[in-house]
CSV table of C-alpha atoms in Angstrom, one decimal:
chain,number,residue,atom,x,y,z
A,1,MET,CA,17.6,-42.6,-12.2
A,2,GLY,CA,17.2,-39.1,-10.8
A,3,LYS,CA,19.3,-36.1,-11.6
A,4,ASN,CA,21.4,-36.0,-8.4
A,5,ILE,CA,21.4,-37.8,-5.0
A,6,VAL,CA,22.6,-37.1,-1.5
A,7,VAL,CA,23.8,-39.5,1.2
A,8,GLY,CA,24.3,-38.7,4.9
A,9,GLN,CA,25.6,-40.4,8.1
A,10,SER,CA,24.1,-40.0,11.5
A,11,GLY,CA,24.5,-41.2,15.1
A,12,GLY,CA,27.4,-43.1,16.5
A,13,PRO,CA,30.0,-44.0,13.8
A,14,THR,CA,31.0,-47.6,13.0
A,15,ALA,CA,34.0,-49.3,11.5
A,16,VAL,CA,32.1,-49.8,8.2
A,17,ILE,CA,29.6,-47.0,7.8
A,18,ASN,CA,31.9,-45.5,5.2
A,19,SER,CA,31.6,-48.7,3.2
A,20,SER,CA,27.9,-48.0,2.9
A,21,VAL,CA,28.6,-44.5,1.5
A,22,ALA,CA,31.1,-46.2,-0.9
A,23,GLY,CA,28.3,-48.6,-2.0
A,24,VAL,CA,25.8,-45.7,-2.6
A,25,TYR,CA,28.4,-43.8,-4.6
A,26,ALA,CA,29.5,-46.8,-6.7
A,27,GLN,CA,26.0,-47.9,-7.6
A,28,ALA,CA,24.8,-44.4,-8.4
A,29,LYS,CA,27.7,-43.9,-10.8
A,30,LYS,CA,27.0,-47.3,-12.3
A,31,LEU,CA,23.5,-46.0,-13.0
A,32,GLY,CA,24.7,-42.8,-14.6
A,33,ILE,CA,24.0,-40.3,-11.8
A,34,ASP,CA,25.7,-37.0,-12.4
A,35,LYS,CA,26.3,-35.7,-8.9
A,36,VAL,CA,26.5,-37.8,-5.7
A,37,TYR,CA,26.6,-35.3,-2.8
A,38,GLY,CA,27.4,-36.0,0.8
A,39,MET,CA,25.8,-34.3,3.7
A,40,VAL,CA,28.4,-32.7,6.0
A,41,HIS,CA,27.3,-33.7,9.5
A,42,GLY,CA,24.1,-35.4,8.5
A,43,ILE,CA,20.7,-33.8,8.3
A,44,GLU,CA,21.8,-31.1,10.7
A,45,GLY,CA,24.4,-29.9,8.3
A,46,PHE,CA,22.1,-30.4,5.3
A,47,LEU,CA,19.7,-28.0,6.8
A,48,ASP,CA,22.5,-25.4,6.6
A,49,ASP,CA,23.2,-26.4,3.0
A,50,LYS,CA,26.5,-28.0,3.9
A,51,ILE,CA,27.3,-30.7,1.3
A,52,CYS,CA,30.3,-32.0,-0.6
A,53,ASP,CA,30.7,-33.5,-4.0
A,54,LEU,CA,31.9,-37.1,-3.5
A,55,ASP,CA,33.6,-37.1,-6.9
A,56,ASP,CA,36.3,-35.0,-5.2
A,57,TYR,CA,37.3,-38.0,-3.1
A,58,LEU,CA,36.0,-41.2,-4.7
A,59,ALA,CA,36.5,-40.7,-8.4
A,60,SER,CA,40.1,-41.8,-8.3
A,61,PRO,CA,40.9,-45.5,-8.6
A,62,THR,CA,41.8,-45.8,-4.9
A,63,GLY,CA,39.1,-43.6,-3.5
A,64,VAL,CA,36.5,-46.2,-2.8
A,65,GLU,CA,39.0,-48.7,-1.4
A,66,MET,CA,40.5,-46.1,0.9
A,67,LEU,CA,37.0,-45.2,2.1
A,68,LYS,CA,36.3,-48.8,3.0
A,69,ARG,CA,39.4,-48.8,5.2
A,70,THR,CA,38.6,-45.5,6.9
A,71,PRO,CA,36.9,-45.6,10.4
A,72,SER,CA,34.3,-43.2,11.8
A,73,ALA,CA,31.9,-41.1,9.6
A,74,PHE,CA,33.8,-39.7,6.7
A,75,LEU,CA,31.1,-37.2,5.9
A,76,GLY,CA,30.7,-36.2,9.5
A,77,SER,CA,27.8,-37.4,11.8
A,78,CYS,CA,25.3,-35.7,14.0
A,79,ARG,CA,22.8,-36.4,16.8
A,80,PHE,CA,20.1,-34.1,15.5
A,81,LYS,CA,16.4,-35.0,16.2
A,82,MET,CA,14.0,-33.8,13.5
A,83,PRO,CA,11.0,-32.2,15.2
A,84,LYS,CA,7.5,-33.4,14.9
A,85,ILE,CA,6.0,-32.4,11.5
A,86,GLU,CA,3.0,-30.6,12.9
A,87,GLY,CA,4.0,-27.1,13.8
A,88,HIS,CA,7.4,-27.4,12.3
A,89,GLU,CA,6.6,-27.6,8.6
A,90,ASP,CA,9.2,-24.9,7.9
A,91,VAL,CA,12.0,-27.3,8.9
A,92,TYR,CA,10.8,-29.9,6.5
A,93,GLU,CA,10.2,-27.4,3.7
A,94,LYS,CA,13.8,-26.3,4.2
A,95,VAL,CA,15.0,-29.9,3.5
A,96,PHE,CA,13.1,-29.9,0.2
A,97,GLU,CA,14.2,-26.5,-0.8
A,98,ILE,CA,17.8,-27.5,-0.5
A,99,MET,CA,17.1,-30.8,-2.4
A,100,GLU,CA,15.5,-28.7,-5.2
A,101,LYS,CA,18.3,-26.2,-5.2
A,102,HIS,CA,20.8,-28.9,-6.0
A,103,ASP,CA,18.5,-31.0,-8.2
A,104,ILE,CA,18.5,-33.8,-5.7
A,105,ASP,CA,15.8,-36.4,-6.2
A,106,TYR,CA,16.9,-39.1,-3.7
A,107,LEU,CA,18.1,-38.9,-0.2
A,108,PHE,CA,19.9,-41.8,1.5
A,109,TYR,CA,20.5,-41.8,5.3
A,110,CYS,CA,22.9,-44.2,7.0
A,111,GLY,CA,22.1,-44.7,10.7
A,112,GLY,CA,20.3,-46.5,13.4
A,113,ASN,CA,16.9,-46.2,15.2
A,114,ASP,CA,16.8,-42.4,15.4
A,115,SER,CA,18.1,-42.0,11.8
A,116,MET,CA,15.4,-44.3,10.5
A,117,ASP,CA,12.8,-42.1,12.2
A,118,THR,CA,14.2,-39.2,10.2
A,119,VAL,CA,13.7,-41.2,7.0
A,120,LYS,CA,10.2,-42.0,8.0
A,121,MET,CA,9.2,-38.4,8.8
A,122,LEU,CA,10.8,-37.0,5.6
A,123,SER,CA,8.9,-39.7,3.6
A,124,ASP,CA,5.7,-39.0,5.4
A,125,TYR,CA,6.0,-35.3,4.7
A,126,ALA,CA,6.7,-35.9,1.1
A,127,ALA,CA,3.7,-38.2,0.7
A,128,ALA,CA,1.4,-35.7,2.5
A,129,HIS,CA,2.5,-32.7,0.4
A,130,GLY,CA,2.8,-34.3,-3.0
A,131,LYS,CA,6.6,-34.2,-3.1
A,132,SER,CA,8.3,-36.5,-5.7
A,133,GLN,CA,11.6,-37.0,-3.8
A,134,ARG,CA,12.4,-40.4,-2.5
A,135,PHE,CA,14.0,-41.5,0.8
A,136,VAL,CA,15.7,-44.7,1.7
A,137,GLY,CA,17.4,-45.8,5.0
A,138,VAL,CA,20.7,-47.5,5.0
A,139,PRO,CA,21.1,-49.5,8.3
A,140,LYS,CA,24.0,-48.8,10.5
A,141,THR,CA,24.5,-49.5,14.2
A,142,VAL,CA,27.0,-51.3,16.3
A,143,ASP,CA,24.1,-52.0,18.8
A,144,ASN,CA,22.5,-54.4,16.3
A,145,ASP,CA,19.1,-53.3,17.6
A,146,LEU,CA,17.2,-52.5,14.4
A,147,PRO,CA,14.3,-54.8,13.8
A,148,ILE,CA,13.4,-56.9,10.7
A,149,THR,CA,17.0,-57.1,9.4
A,150,ASP,CA,18.9,-60.2,10.5
A,151,HIS,CA,21.8,-58.0,11.7
A,152,CYS,CA,23.1,-54.5,11.2
A,153,PRO,CA,26.2,-53.4,9.3
A,154,GLY,CA,28.7,-52.2,11.9
A,155,TYR,CA,27.8,-54.8,14.5
A,156,ALA,CA,30.1,-57.6,13.2
A,157,SER,CA,33.2,-55.5,13.2
A,158,ALA,CA,32.6,-54.2,16.7
A,159,ALA,CA,31.9,-57.8,17.8
A,160,LYS,CA,35.2,-58.9,16.2
A,161,TYR,CA,37.1,-56.2,18.1
A,162,ILE,CA,35.3,-57.1,21.4
A,163,ALA,CA,36.0,-60.8,21.0
A,164,THR,CA,39.7,-60.2,20.0
A,165,SER,CA,40.2,-57.8,22.9
A,166,MET,CA,38.6,-60.1,25.4
A,167,LYS,CA,40.9,-62.9,24.4
A,168,GLU,CA,43.9,-60.6,24.9
A,169,ILE,CA,42.6,-59.4,28.3
A,170,ILE,CA,42.1,-63.0,29.4
A,171,ARG,CA,45.6,-63.9,28.4
A,172,ASP,CA,47.0,-60.8,30.1
A,173,ASN,CA,45.1,-61.3,33.4
A,174,SER,CA,46.0,-65.0,33.6
A,175,SER,CA,49.7,-64.5,33.1
A,176,PHE,CA,50.7,-64.0,36.8
A,177,GLY,CA,49.2,-67.0,38.4
A,178,VAL,CA,49.1,-65.4,41.8
A,179,LYS,CA,47.1,-67.1,44.6
A,180,LYS,CA,45.0,-64.0,45.3
A,181,PRO,CA,42.7,-63.6,42.3
A,182,THR,CA,42.6,-60.5,40.1
A,183,VAL,CA,39.2,-59.5,38.9
A,184,VAL,CA,38.8,-57.6,35.6
A,185,ILE,CA,35.5,-56.1,34.7
A,186,VAL,CA,35.1,-55.1,31.0
A,187,GLU,CA,32.4,-52.5,30.2
A,188,ILE,CA,30.9,-52.9,26.7
A,189,MET,CA,28.5,-50.6,24.9
A,190,GLY,CA,24.8,-51.3,24.9
A,191,ARG,CA,22.1,-49.1,26.6
A,192,ASN,CA,19.1,-51.4,26.3
A,193,ALA,CA,20.2,-54.2,24.0
A,194,GLY,CA,23.1,-56.5,24.8
A,195,TRP,CA,24.2,-57.6,21.4
A,196,LEU,CA,27.7,-56.1,21.8
A,197,THR,CA,28.3,-57.5,25.3
A,198,ALA,CA,27.1,-60.9,24.1
A,199,ALA,CA,29.9,-60.8,21.5
A,200,ALA,CA,32.4,-61.3,24.4
A,201,ALA,CA,31.2,-65.0,24.2
A,202,LEU,CA,32.9,-65.3,20.8
A,203,SER,CA,36.3,-65.1,22.6
A,204,LYS,CA,35.7,-68.7,23.8
A,205,THR,CA,37.7,-70.7,21.3
A,206,ALA,CA,40.1,-73.7,21.3
A,207,ASP,CA,42.8,-71.6,22.8
A,208,CYS,CA,40.7,-69.4,25.1
A,209,GLU,CA,38.3,-70.2,27.9
A,210,GLY,CA,36.3,-67.0,27.3
A,211,PRO,CA,34.9,-64.7,30.0
A,212,ASP,CA,33.8,-66.1,33.3
A,213,ALA,CA,30.4,-64.3,33.2
A,214,ILE,CA,28.5,-62.0,30.8
A,215,TYR,CA,25.8,-59.6,31.9
A,216,LEU,CA,23.3,-58.0,29.4
A,217,PRO,CA,20.7,-55.3,30.0
A,218,GLU,CA,17.9,-57.6,29.0
A,219,LYS,CA,18.1,-59.1,32.5
A,220,VAL,CA,17.6,-57.3,35.8
A,221,PHE,CA,21.0,-56.9,37.4
A,222,ASP,CA,21.5,-57.6,41.1
A,223,ILE,CA,24.7,-56.2,42.6
A,224,ASP,CA,24.7,-58.5,45.6
A,225,LYS,CA,24.3,-61.6,43.4
A,226,PHE,CA,27.1,-60.2,41.2
A,227,VAL,CA,29.5,-60.0,44.2
A,228,ASP,CA,28.5,-63.5,45.3
A,229,LYS,CA,29.3,-64.8,41.8
A,230,VAL,CA,32.8,-63.2,42.0
A,231,LYS,CA,33.3,-64.7,45.4
A,232,GLU,CA,32.4,-68.1,44.1
A,233,LEU,CA,34.7,-67.8,41.1
A,234,ALA,CA,37.5,-66.6,43.4
A,235,LYS,CA,37.5,-69.9,45.3
A,236,THR,CA,38.9,-71.8,42.3
A,237,LYS,CA,40.4,-69.2,40.0
A,238,SER,CA,43.3,-66.8,40.1
A,239,SER,CA,42.1,-64.9,37.1
A,240,ILE,CA,38.5,-63.7,36.7
A,241,VAL,CA,37.3,-61.7,33.7
A,242,ILE,CA,33.7,-60.5,33.4
A,243,ALA,CA,32.0,-58.7,30.6
A,244,VAL,CA,29.1,-56.3,31.5
A,245,SER,CA,26.9,-54.1,29.4
A,246,GLU,CA,27.1,-50.3,30.2
A,247,GLY,CA,23.3,-50.4,30.4
A,248,VAL,CA,22.6,-53.1,33.0
A,249,LYS,CA,19.8,-52.0,35.3
A,250,LEU,CA,18.8,-52.6,38.9
A,251,ALA,CA,15.3,-53.9,39.8
A,252,ASP,CA,14.2,-50.3,40.6
A,253,GLY,CA,15.0,-49.2,37.0
A,254,ARG,CA,18.3,-47.3,37.7
A,255,TYR,CA,21.3,-48.0,35.6
A,256,VAL,CA,24.2,-49.3,37.7
A,257,CYS,CA,26.3,-46.4,36.4
A,258,GLU,CA,23.7,-44.0,38.0
A,259,VAL,CA,24.2,-45.4,41.5
A,260,GLY,CA,25.6,-42.6,43.6
A,261,ARG,CA,25.7,-40.0,40.8
A,262,GLU,CA,23.8,-38.2,38.0
A,263,VAL,CA,24.4,-38.9,34.3
A,264,ALA,CA,24.0,-36.5,31.4
A,265,VAL,CA,21.3,-36.8,28.8
A,266,ASP,CA,21.7,-36.3,25.0
A,267,ALA,CA,19.5,-34.5,22.4
A,268,PHE,CA,17.3,-37.6,22.0
A,269,GLY,CA,16.8,-37.9,25.8
A,270,HIS,CA,19.2,-40.9,26.1
A,271,LYS,CA,21.2,-41.1,29.2
A,272,GLN,CA,24.9,-41.1,28.5
A,273,MET,CA,26.4,-44.3,29.7
A,274,SER,CA,29.8,-44.7,31.3
A,275,GLY,CA,31.2,-45.9,34.6
A,276,THR,CA,29.4,-49.2,35.1
A,277,ALA,CA,32.6,-51.3,35.2
A,278,ALA,CA,34.3,-48.8,37.6
A,279,LYS,CA,31.3,-48.9,39.9
A,280,LEU,CA,31.3,-52.7,40.0
A,281,ALA,CA,35.1,-52.9,40.4
A,282,ASP,CA,34.9,-50.6,43.4
A,283,THR,CA,32.1,-52.6,44.9
A,284,VAL,CA,33.9,-55.9,44.5
A,285,ALA,CA,37.1,-54.5,46.0
A,286,ALA,CA,35.2,-53.1,49.0
A,287,GLU,CA,33.2,-56.3,49.5
A,288,THR,CA,36.0,-58.9,48.9
A,289,GLY,CA,39.4,-57.2,49.2
A,290,LEU,CA,40.3,-58.6,45.8
A,291,LYS,CA,42.5,-56.7,43.4
A,292,THR,CA,40.1,-55.3,40.7
A,293,ARG,CA,40.5,-53.5,37.4
A,294,ALA,CA,37.9,-51.8,35.3
A,295,ILE,CA,38.3,-51.6,31.5
A,296,GLU,CA,35.9,-49.5,29.3
A,297,PHE,CA,36.2,-50.1,25.6
A,298,SER,CA,34.2,-46.9,24.9
A,299,THR,CA,34.6,-45.6,21.3
A,300,LEU,CA,37.4,-48.1,20.6
A,301,GLN,CA,34.9,-50.8,19.8
A,302,ARG,CA,33.3,-48.9,17.0
A,303,ALA,CA,36.4,-47.3,15.6
A,304,ALA,CA,38.6,-50.3,15.0
A,305,THR,CA,38.5,-50.5,11.2
A,306,HIS,CA,42.0,-52.1,11.3
A,307,ILE,CA,40.4,-55.3,12.6
A,308,ALA,CA,37.0,-54.9,10.8
A,309,SER,CA,35.2,-58.0,9.6
A,310,LEU,CA,35.4,-58.4,5.8
A,311,THR,CA,31.9,-59.9,5.8
A,312,ASP,CA,30.7,-56.7,7.5
A,313,ILE,CA,32.6,-54.4,5.1
A,314,ASN,CA,31.1,-56.3,2.1
A,315,GLU,CA,27.6,-56.3,3.5
A,316,ALA,CA,27.8,-52.6,4.4
A,317,PHE,CA,28.8,-51.9,0.8
A,318,GLU,CA,26.0,-54.0,-0.5
A,319,VAL,CA,23.2,-52.3,1.5
A,320,GLY,CA,24.5,-49.0,0.1
A,321,CYS,CA,24.2,-50.4,-3.4
A,322,ALA,CA,20.8,-51.9,-2.6
A,323,ALA,CA,19.5,-48.6,-1.4
A,324,VAL,CA,20.2,-46.9,-4.7
A,325,LYS,CA,18.7,-49.8,-6.6
A,326,ALA,CA,15.5,-49.5,-4.5
A,327,ALA,CA,15.2,-45.8,-5.1
A,328,ASP,CA,15.9,-46.3,-8.9
A,329,ALA,CA,13.0,-48.9,-8.9
A,330,GLY,CA,10.6,-46.3,-7.5
A,331,GLN,CA,10.7,-47.2,-3.9
A,332,THR,CA,10.6,-44.7,-1.0
A,333,ALA,CA,10.0,-44.9,2.8
A,334,MET,CA,12.1,-48.0,2.9
A,335,MET,CA,15.1,-49.4,4.8
A,336,ILE,CA,17.4,-52.0,3.3
A,337,THR,CA,17.5,-55.2,5.3
A,338,LEU,CA,20.0,-58.1,5.5
A,339,ASP,CA,18.3,-61.4,5.0
A,340,ARG,CA,20.1,-64.5,6.1
A,341,ASN,CA,19.6,-67.4,3.6
A,342,GLY,CA,21.8,-70.1,5.2
A,343,ASP,CA,24.5,-70.9,7.7
A,344,GLU,CA,26.4,-73.8,6.2
A,345,PRO,CA,27.7,-72.0,4.3
A,346,TYR,CA,26.7,-68.6,5.5
A,347,GLN,CA,24.6,-66.7,2.9
A,348,CYS,CA,23.0,-63.3,3.1
A,349,GLY,CA,21.0,-61.2,0.7
A,350,THR,CA,19.2,-57.8,0.8
A,351,SER,CA,15.7,-56.5,0.4
A,352,ALA,CA,13.8,-53.3,1.1
A,353,HIS,CA,11.3,-53.1,4.0
A,354,ASP,CA,8.7,-50.4,4.9
A,355,ILE,CA,10.4,-47.9,7.2
A,356,HIS,CA,7.3,-47.6,9.4
A,357,ASP,CA,7.9,-51.1,10.7
A,358,ILE,CA,11.4,-50.2,11.7
A,359,ALA,CA,11.6,-46.6,13.0
A,360,ASN,CA,11.6,-46.4,16.8
A,361,VAL,CA,11.5,-50.1,17.3
A,362,GLU,CA,14.3,-51.7,19.3
A,363,ARG,CA,15.3,-55.3,18.9
A,364,LYS,CA,16.9,-57.0,21.9
A,365,VAL,CA,18.8,-60.2,22.4
A,366,PRO,CA,16.3,-63.1,22.5
A,367,ASP,CA,15.6,-64.3,26.1
A,368,GLU,CA,16.3,-67.9,25.1
A,369,TRP,CA,19.9,-66.9,24.2
A,370,ILE,CA,20.6,-65.8,27.7
A,371,THR,CA,21.2,-68.3,30.5
A,372,GLU,CA,18.5,-68.5,33.2
A,373,ASP,CA,20.6,-66.8,35.9
A,374,GLY,CA,21.4,-64.0,33.4
A,375,SER,CA,25.2,-64.4,33.7
A,376,ASN,CA,26.1,-66.0,30.3
A,377,ILE,CA,25.2,-66.6,26.7
A,378,SER,CA,24.0,-69.8,24.9
A,379,ASP,CA,25.5,-71.5,22.0
A,380,ALA,CA,22.6,-70.3,19.8
A,381,PHE,CA,24.1,-66.8,19.9
A,382,ILE,CA,27.5,-68.2,18.9
A,383,LYS,CA,25.9,-69.9,15.9
A,384,TYR,CA,24.2,-66.6,14.9
A,385,ALA,CA,27.2,-64.3,15.4
A,386,ARG,CA,30.3,-66.4,14.4
A,387,PRO,CA,29.7,-66.1,10.6
A,388,LEU,CA,29.4,-62.4,10.8
A,389,ILE,CA,33.0,-61.8,12.0
A,390,MET,CA,34.7,-63.8,9.4
A,391,GLY,CA,37.4,-62.3,7.1
A,392,GLU,CA,39.8,-59.4,7.1
A,393,LEU,CA,40.6,-56.4,4.9
A,394,THR,CA,44.3,-55.4,5.1
A,395,PRO,CA,44.7,-51.7,5.8
A,396,LEU,CA,46.8,-49.6,3.5
A,397,TYR,CA,49.9,-48.6,5.5
A,398,VAL,CA,51.8,-45.4,5.4
A,399,ASP,CA,54.8,-44.8,7.8
A,400,GLY,CA,53.8,-47.9,9.6
A,401,LEU,CA,50.2,-46.9,10.3
A,402,PRO,CA,46.9,-47.4,8.6
A,403,ALA,CA,46.1,-44.7,6.1
A,404,HIS,CA,42.7,-43.0,6.1
A,405,LEU,CA,40.7,-40.9,3.6
A,406,VAL,CA,40.0,-37.5,5.2
A,407,ARG,CA,37.4,-35.0,4.1
A,408,LYS,CA,38.9,-31.5,3.6
């Protein structure tokens, strides 16, 4: 194994991204690594030489277990886009200068699509300039939209939160039994891929009827047909609950949340999604006179470590361990993938895959898993997703609230 290593976190946090850092740390120490550094605010902070020694937090007997139970990005995240290599060689040389300064041989980056692009470009620069350092991507995204891997760490816990919250909303909305229906529209994250919104279907269980409709961005959204669907449901139901992705688009390519207003754009050129449920609730109220309510889960769906899936926590830890093993075996320009080996019982292993097949590729919900009219999800998705949300890890409570590990 190399002298020292560094691990960073990037993009939107998840409930289990810290478990991946814990896995990197634990495996590195098992292999005899001296220093395991953490980037403070990802590659952006690393370019400013901002790092911390993870021994300061994780060497104690409870450190790793506390980190597994801590939401968000313990090391601090960023949304920093590395520039194209050509014409910006100085930026890349800076990364290698800092690695050499701290005797860092291997860099591990936990993130989604844009983060894997960072791993790819650093790997490509190293290969083109005879650098010996190795780079391995650790998958992370609640959006579940990375290709090759069966699923992404972080997704299952967000899905568990969504399904649980949908059950609770359905119970709440159905409690009054009034003759005039109440319509609740729940907005769930997902710009172009509807994996998170599809998780609302998991709320359908023996004691819950599940949502009345689910709309994903994979299908063109028609506001008039949506209102007609609500009207039809209102003929027989007093409680109507609908899940909708923040990223549903009209036939002309506009997001629903863009109708009547402009939306901001982030550093990667992504439009910042918000307001889809509110727009649809206002439209339904105006068109039908029904009582409506809009609920936006927003960051709650990715921060709920108190209800994280134990399967997700364990797999996030394992991909961290596997990344270190891959680098130790001489691999670079790779991302660790989760490989499903069976459903009855559920089994999943890991492997390393060429980062060039993964970076900048977005995986969407298969068309065959969405009903023909685009308003619901098939049982095939349920079979895929149900095993991922199984199990719980009890938080460690202090003063009646979950305790978290906080970087100082």
